[in-house]
Amino acid sequence: LDLHTTEFRSTTIARNLHAPFLEYGLDVPFTIDSGTLDGALEIDLPEGEYFPVYRGTIKARDAGFTIDDAPSSFTGVDMDLVFAEDRMYLHNTTGKYGAIPLKASGDMDLNPVWGEYRISAQTTAGTKAMPFLRTMRARPPPYPLTAVLHGTVHVNGPMEFPVLSGAAHAEPNEIAGLAEDDAEQAVQETPGAVAAYDRVPFTAASTTYVYDTASEVLELHGIRLEPVGGGAVTGGGSIWVSPCAEQDPTATDVRLTGTDLPADDVLARYAPAAGQLNGARVGRLNADISIRGAAIAPGIDVAFETPEAKGALRGGSGRLSLNRQRVSLSATADQFDLNARIPVKYPPLSVLRQAWTREAAAAAARPEVVGCEMDARLRALDVMALTTGGE
């Protein structure tokens, strides 16, 4: 320390130093919990400056740290931190974020007032869907889900409120041993399947995303799901993931389009007897799907048409609506019109908020049917032809 010029210079040499001590020399936006440090760091504060200049290299091994407000922690991280004036570069960085194995590179500014991130990371191995959801502190879906996910994430923007963007996709999913649920069984029994939701297997699943931590809005782009049997579901939308959005009716707005979906194949997985109905076939199904409403329990609206339908279902089209108050179905075909309204009662939202296992999520999403209203009009419909095994 030069008392005449107020210049300051220090050099710190670390050998197997307890990693949390790094926070005493740097104002970093994360809390270091464990690990060791080796290397040398020089800190200079020139005359008239308010922020120091850093130089040197520090090797962190088996480090653990937590970023403020992040849903999970980093563990087992090995990285070389290279300091060049007001920036810190990440070299040879590997570790795990929750259950997700990663490698990363990039740099970040050291001045927390105006600093920014410029970091990219890629998965080094697949992560199963359920551990991935737990890592992101997301509630599990009410029905079985299986997939092995790979992806990338780019962290850019202000250190206080960075923007995360990237892509994720499912890769071949080997289910060893006995399947634990319907989704795993669907993947095991279906050649080419890489993922499944409940009993429906998919040959491909992918999306890109942007998450702005300032607005807490997750934007999904390029969603693509390809079910076994052909066709695709594509689309995108936005989800406000703030705790304030749980019951905000504008929090979720996702729109999907299903084209040439294999309706008969899917129907056969849930109602095998439906495939034996004489002459009645759905064929390919097209649908416009809207998922809108509160983040904790959005409503679903599906407008569909079946241009290839045969028999009693020929000329079919309609709309299906599901929410926490009722299930509504209106359908029409050449030989019938159907309107049905089924009032339902779900468990309180407090039950859904505590549903952190799939079993609990399934129970919270299981409604009680409290009534049924139906209006059907038939036009020269051959009822006997719909019986199984008849002519």
XYZ file of C-alpha atoms in Angstrom:
391
model
C 0.000 0.000 0.000
C 1.505 3.309 -1.143
C 0.262 5.920 1.338
C 1.228 8.788 -0.969
C -0.608 7.575 -4.091
C -3.149 5.261 -2.386
C -2.165 2.545 -4.829
C -2.686 -0.972 -3.492
C -1.162 -4.261 -4.640
C -1.340 -7.726 -3.153
C -0.460 -11.238 -4.271
C -2.121 -14.273 -2.764
C -0.747 -17.758 -3.299
C -3.050 -20.666 -2.481
C -2.105 -24.290 -1.977
C -4.972 -26.638 -1.164
C -6.901 -23.696 0.288
C -10.465 -24.146 1.492
C -12.498 -22.848 -1.487
C -15.007 -20.698 0.478
C -12.108 -18.348 1.312
C -12.268 -17.095 -2.309
C -15.281 -14.983 -1.352
C -13.097 -12.896 0.963
C -11.124 -11.614 -2.024
C -13.828 -11.445 -4.684
C -17.361 -10.096 -4.785
C -18.859 -13.006 -6.739
C -22.611 -13.602 -7.245
C -22.562 -17.084 -5.750
C -21.854 -18.766 -2.424
C -19.000 -21.278 -2.354
C -19.663 -24.193 -0.033
C -16.809 -26.637 -0.552
C -13.714 -27.567 -2.559
C -10.054 -26.599 -2.684
C -8.048 -23.868 -4.443
C -4.537 -23.779 -5.880
C -2.848 -20.906 -7.695
C -1.901 -17.258 -7.433
C -3.996 -14.099 -7.620
C -2.634 -10.564 -7.888
C -4.895 -7.629 -7.002
C -3.988 -4.053 -7.993
C -5.910 -0.880 -7.168
C -4.365 1.977 -9.247
C -4.505 5.562 -8.040
C -7.877 7.178 -8.640
C -9.657 3.911 -9.428
C -12.531 2.469 -7.413
C -12.396 -1.103 -8.673
C -9.263 -3.284 -8.593
C -7.518 -5.095 -11.430
C -7.101 -8.856 -11.082
C -4.437 -11.096 -12.632
C -3.607 -14.733 -12.153
C -4.949 -18.265 -12.355
C -6.695 -20.294 -9.681
C -7.562 -23.962 -10.037
C -10.696 -25.050 -8.170
C -11.190 -28.747 -7.524
C -14.301 -30.597 -6.315
C -15.958 -27.264 -5.613
C -19.561 -26.785 -4.588
C -21.389 -23.489 -4.922
C -24.870 -22.015 -5.147
C -26.026 -19.106 -7.306
C -28.451 -16.776 -5.564
C -32.099 -17.869 -6.060
C -31.119 -20.836 -8.264
C -33.232 -23.974 -7.732
C -30.216 -26.301 -7.280
C -26.513 -26.216 -6.442
C -23.352 -27.045 -8.380
C -21.304 -29.946 -7.029
C -18.053 -31.697 -7.905
C -16.899 -28.764 -10.040
C -13.360 -28.677 -11.445
C -12.408 -25.426 -13.178
C -9.514 -23.123 -13.972
C -10.310 -19.490 -13.204
C -8.167 -17.119 -15.268
C -8.254 -13.483 -14.118
C -7.484 -10.737 -16.654
C -8.055 -7.236 -15.263
C -11.819 -6.895 -14.754
C -12.829 -10.284 -16.185
C -12.771 -13.871 -14.980
C -12.551 -16.635 -17.602
C -13.738 -20.206 -17.030
C -11.512 -22.889 -18.583
C -11.847 -26.694 -18.460
C -14.970 -26.452 -16.340
C -16.860 -29.664 -15.536
C -19.270 -30.650 -12.791
C -22.922 -31.245 -11.997
C -25.830 -28.867 -11.583
C -28.204 -30.860 -9.442
C -28.515 -34.113 -11.400
C -27.300 -32.598 -14.696
C -23.641 -33.249 -15.708
C -22.175 -30.239 -17.522
C -19.104 -28.732 -19.094
C -18.852 -24.973 -19.482
C -16.707 -22.159 -20.833
C -16.894 -18.400 -21.078
C -16.259 -15.383 -18.923
C -17.898 -12.922 -16.572
C -17.128 -9.402 -15.420
C -15.896 -8.986 -11.868
C -17.558 -5.633 -11.224
C -21.017 -6.549 -9.847
C -22.433 -3.075 -10.593
C -22.236 -3.202 -14.393
C -20.889 -6.708 -14.966
C -22.342 -9.299 -17.332
C -22.204 -13.045 -17.947
C -21.004 -14.649 -21.197
C -21.070 -18.354 -20.408
C -22.059 -21.424 -22.430
C -22.619 -24.925 -21.073
C -23.446 -28.326 -22.569
C -24.554 -31.576 -20.991
C -21.866 -34.261 -20.956
C -24.330 -37.115 -20.460
C -28.063 -37.594 -20.542
C -30.281 -36.795 -17.574
C -33.510 -38.668 -16.962
C -36.641 -36.554 -17.050
C -37.691 -36.921 -13.415
C -34.269 -36.032 -11.889
C -34.140 -33.129 -14.356
C -37.481 -31.792 -13.093
C -36.308 -32.134 -9.479
C -33.125 -30.216 -10.365
C -35.236 -27.377 -11.768
C -37.553 -27.561 -8.730
C -40.486 -28.261 -11.040
C -43.449 -30.319 -9.920
C -43.742 -33.730 -11.580
C -46.478 -34.356 -14.162
C -49.553 -36.326 -13.084
C -48.798 -39.179 -15.506
C -45.575 -41.182 -16.023
C -42.867 -39.481 -18.090
C -39.652 -41.032 -19.326
C -36.903 -39.478 -21.447
C -33.152 -38.966 -21.405
C -32.461 -35.274 -21.992
C -29.451 -33.528 -23.493
C -29.071 -29.835 -24.102
C -27.233 -26.533 -23.984
C -27.610 -23.343 -21.988
C -26.169 -19.883 -22.644
C -26.015 -17.365 -19.798
C -25.809 -13.745 -20.921
C -26.722 -10.315 -19.662
C -26.481 -8.443 -16.348
C -25.127 -10.353 -13.381
C -28.123 -9.364 -11.295
C -30.694 -10.555 -13.839
C -29.110 -12.740 -16.537
C -30.935 -14.277 -19.498
C -30.717 -18.045 -20.012
C -31.278 -19.543 -23.442
C -30.606 -22.843 -25.132
C -32.085 -26.063 -26.437
C -33.035 -29.491 -25.148
C -33.834 -32.781 -26.862
C -34.447 -36.426 -26.033
C -31.944 -39.085 -27.057
C -32.229 -42.912 -27.159
C -33.499 -44.153 -23.820
C -32.398 -47.641 -22.755
C -34.733 -49.036 -20.089
C -32.824 -51.759 -18.233
C -34.718 -54.430 -16.332
C -38.433 -54.285 -15.601
C -40.336 -51.154 -16.557
C -41.474 -49.161 -13.518
C -44.495 -47.517 -15.146
C -46.547 -47.262 -18.343
C -44.159 -44.754 -19.938
C -41.103 -46.978 -19.518
C -43.088 -49.967 -20.767
C -44.123 -47.995 -23.860
C -40.477 -47.192 -24.655
C -39.363 -50.782 -24.014
C -42.011 -52.270 -26.275
C -41.821 -49.728 -29.126
C -38.853 -49.801 -31.544
C -37.500 -46.319 -32.230
C -39.117 -44.687 -29.187
C -36.877 -42.259 -27.256
C -39.473 -40.887 -24.835
C -43.017 -41.485 -23.616
C -45.725 -39.714 -21.673
C -48.085 -42.143 -19.995
C -48.691 -44.825 -22.661
C -47.837 -42.682 -25.706
C -44.291 -43.169 -27.097
C -42.389 -40.590 -29.163
C -39.576 -40.962 -31.671
C -38.359 -37.374 -31.120
C -38.868 -34.537 -28.644
C -37.125 -31.158 -28.649
C -37.505 -27.461 -27.864
C -35.556 -24.227 -27.589
C -36.088 -21.801 -24.729
C -35.328 -18.355 -23.331
C -35.681 -17.555 -19.632
C -35.429 -13.934 -18.485
C -34.705 -13.886 -14.742
C -35.828 -10.242 -14.499
C -39.360 -10.897 -15.758
C -39.377 -14.580 -14.669
C -40.925 -15.516 -18.017
C -39.954 -18.759 -19.752
C -40.428 -18.643 -23.525
C -40.573 -21.920 -25.443
C -39.876 -21.928 -29.178
C -39.718 -24.701 -31.712
C -41.449 -27.319 -29.582
C -41.575 -30.531 -31.614
C -42.944 -33.913 -30.559
C -43.080 -36.808 -33.013
C -45.262 -39.704 -31.851
C -44.559 -43.255 -32.929
C -46.744 -43.881 -35.964
C -46.109 -40.536 -37.646
C -47.247 -36.952 -37.469
C -45.939 -34.193 -35.241
C -46.935 -31.688 -32.581
C -45.256 -28.293 -33.011
C -45.604 -24.882 -31.413
C -44.417 -22.579 -28.658
C -45.522 -20.112 -26.037
C -44.676 -18.502 -22.733
C -45.017 -19.355 -19.036
C -44.652 -16.865 -16.194
C -42.932 -18.963 -13.514
C -42.974 -16.479 -10.642
C -44.734 -17.578 -7.422
C -47.087 -14.659 -8.137
C -48.191 -16.445 -11.310
C -49.703 -19.493 -9.631
C -53.260 -18.189 -9.965
C -52.788 -15.410 -12.537
C -55.099 -16.267 -15.476
C -52.601 -14.839 -17.980
C -49.519 -16.699 -16.707
C -49.535 -19.542 -19.248
C -50.058 -19.171 -22.986
C -48.815 -22.124 -25.047
C -50.198 -22.963 -28.486
C -49.523 -26.239 -30.280
C -50.524 -27.705 -33.620
C -50.897 -31.428 -34.188
C -50.625 -32.645 -37.776
C -51.358 -36.158 -39.079
C -51.386 -37.661 -35.587
C -51.884 -41.453 -35.407
C -55.176 -41.343 -33.498
C -56.055 -45.040 -33.933
C -52.656 -46.140 -32.597
C -52.985 -43.927 -29.528
C -56.593 -44.972 -28.940
C -55.626 -48.652 -29.105
C -53.167 -48.153 -26.229
C -55.982 -47.042 -23.938
C -58.991 -48.923 -25.341
C -57.871 -52.001 -27.316
C -61.494 -52.965 -28.000
C -61.955 -49.753 -29.999
C -59.822 -51.237 -32.776
C -62.383 -54.009 -33.222
C -65.310 -51.703 -34.034
C -66.448 -52.687 -37.492
C -65.719 -50.024 -40.059
C -65.176 -47.171 -37.606
C -61.710 -45.640 -37.835
C -60.395 -42.214 -36.825
C -57.377 -42.239 -39.131
C -55.065 -39.232 -39.032
C -56.036 -36.447 -36.658
C -55.236 -32.732 -36.897
C -55.580 -30.513 -33.851
C -55.017 -26.996 -32.570
C -54.144 -27.117 -28.871
C -54.235 -24.143 -26.514
C -52.878 -24.290 -22.953
C -53.821 -21.098 -21.141
C -54.473 -19.896 -17.614
C -52.873 -19.931 -14.181
C -49.403 -21.477 -14.000
C -50.402 -24.025 -11.362
C -53.418 -25.394 -13.268
C -53.952 -24.037 -16.786
C -56.920 -24.993 -18.931
C -56.611 -27.009 -22.136
C -58.654 -26.484 -25.299
C -58.362 -28.784 -28.308
C -60.036 -28.186 -31.665
C -59.722 -31.290 -33.829
C -60.685 -32.763 -37.174
C -60.398 -36.259 -38.643
C -60.278 -35.933 -42.440
C -59.524 -39.647 -42.938
C -62.187 -41.010 -40.579
C -64.288 -43.912 -41.811
C -67.613 -45.447 -40.967
C -69.643 -43.791 -38.248
C -66.769 -41.343 -37.602
C -66.503 -40.039 -41.176
C -66.441 -36.241 -41.415
C -65.504 -35.907 -37.767
C -64.513 -32.687 -36.035
C -65.032 -31.079 -32.662
C -63.669 -29.370 -29.609
C -62.538 -30.673 -26.214
C -62.105 -28.355 -23.211
C -60.648 -29.290 -19.823
C -60.375 -27.077 -16.753
C -60.824 -27.346 -13.007
C -64.584 -26.857 -13.264
C -65.653 -29.140 -16.118
C -64.816 -31.295 -19.108
C -66.699 -30.255 -22.241
C -66.860 -32.091 -25.551
C -68.651 -31.134 -28.730
C -68.224 -33.404 -31.736
C -69.913 -33.831 -35.065
C -69.690 -36.338 -37.911
C -71.781 -37.327 -40.898
C -73.956 -39.606 -38.782
C -74.096 -37.927 -35.368
C -73.795 -34.753 -33.283
C -72.666 -34.969 -29.670
C -72.457 -32.395 -26.894
C -71.354 -33.426 -23.423
C -70.648 -31.442 -20.276
C -69.161 -33.177 -17.237
C -68.790 -31.075 -14.056
C -65.760 -32.136 -12.004
C -64.273 -31.366 -8.615
C -60.521 -31.409 -8.035
C -58.639 -31.498 -4.723
C -57.808 -28.003 -3.361
C -54.856 -26.166 -4.928
C -53.048 -26.510 -1.598
C -52.804 -30.257 -2.315
C -51.305 -29.573 -5.755
C -48.751 -27.140 -4.278
C -47.416 -29.926 -2.053
C -47.323 -32.537 -4.820
C -43.580 -33.127 -5.211
C -43.825 -36.825 -6.104
C -45.499 -38.270 -9.178
C -47.919 -40.236 -6.998
C -48.938 -37.058 -5.184
C -49.231 -35.186 -8.494
C -51.451 -37.933 -9.901
C -53.718 -37.788 -6.847
C -53.929 -33.980 -7.036
C -54.884 -34.146 -10.737
C -57.548 -36.836 -10.342
C -60.998 -35.212 -10.463
C -64.252 -36.375 -8.956
C -67.065 -36.505 -11.510
C -70.083 -34.771 -9.998
C -72.506 -34.999 -12.896
C -73.011 -35.433 -16.630
C -75.101 -33.660 -19.248
C -75.253 -35.107 -22.748
C -77.149 -34.352 -25.944
C -76.715 -36.762 -28.875
C -78.422 -36.683 -32.279
C -78.062 -39.658 -34.626
C -78.537 -39.639 -38.416
C -78.962 -43.069 -40.007
C -76.277 -44.467 -37.713
C -75.937 -48.278 -37.984
C -75.548 -49.117 -34.311
C -75.088 -52.861 -34.943
C -72.073 -52.155 -37.143
C -70.326 -50.646 -34.130
C -70.509 -53.896 -32.147
C -67.314 -55.932 -32.049
C -67.104 -59.091 -34.024
C -70.274 -58.467 -36.104
C -70.804 -57.992 -39.788
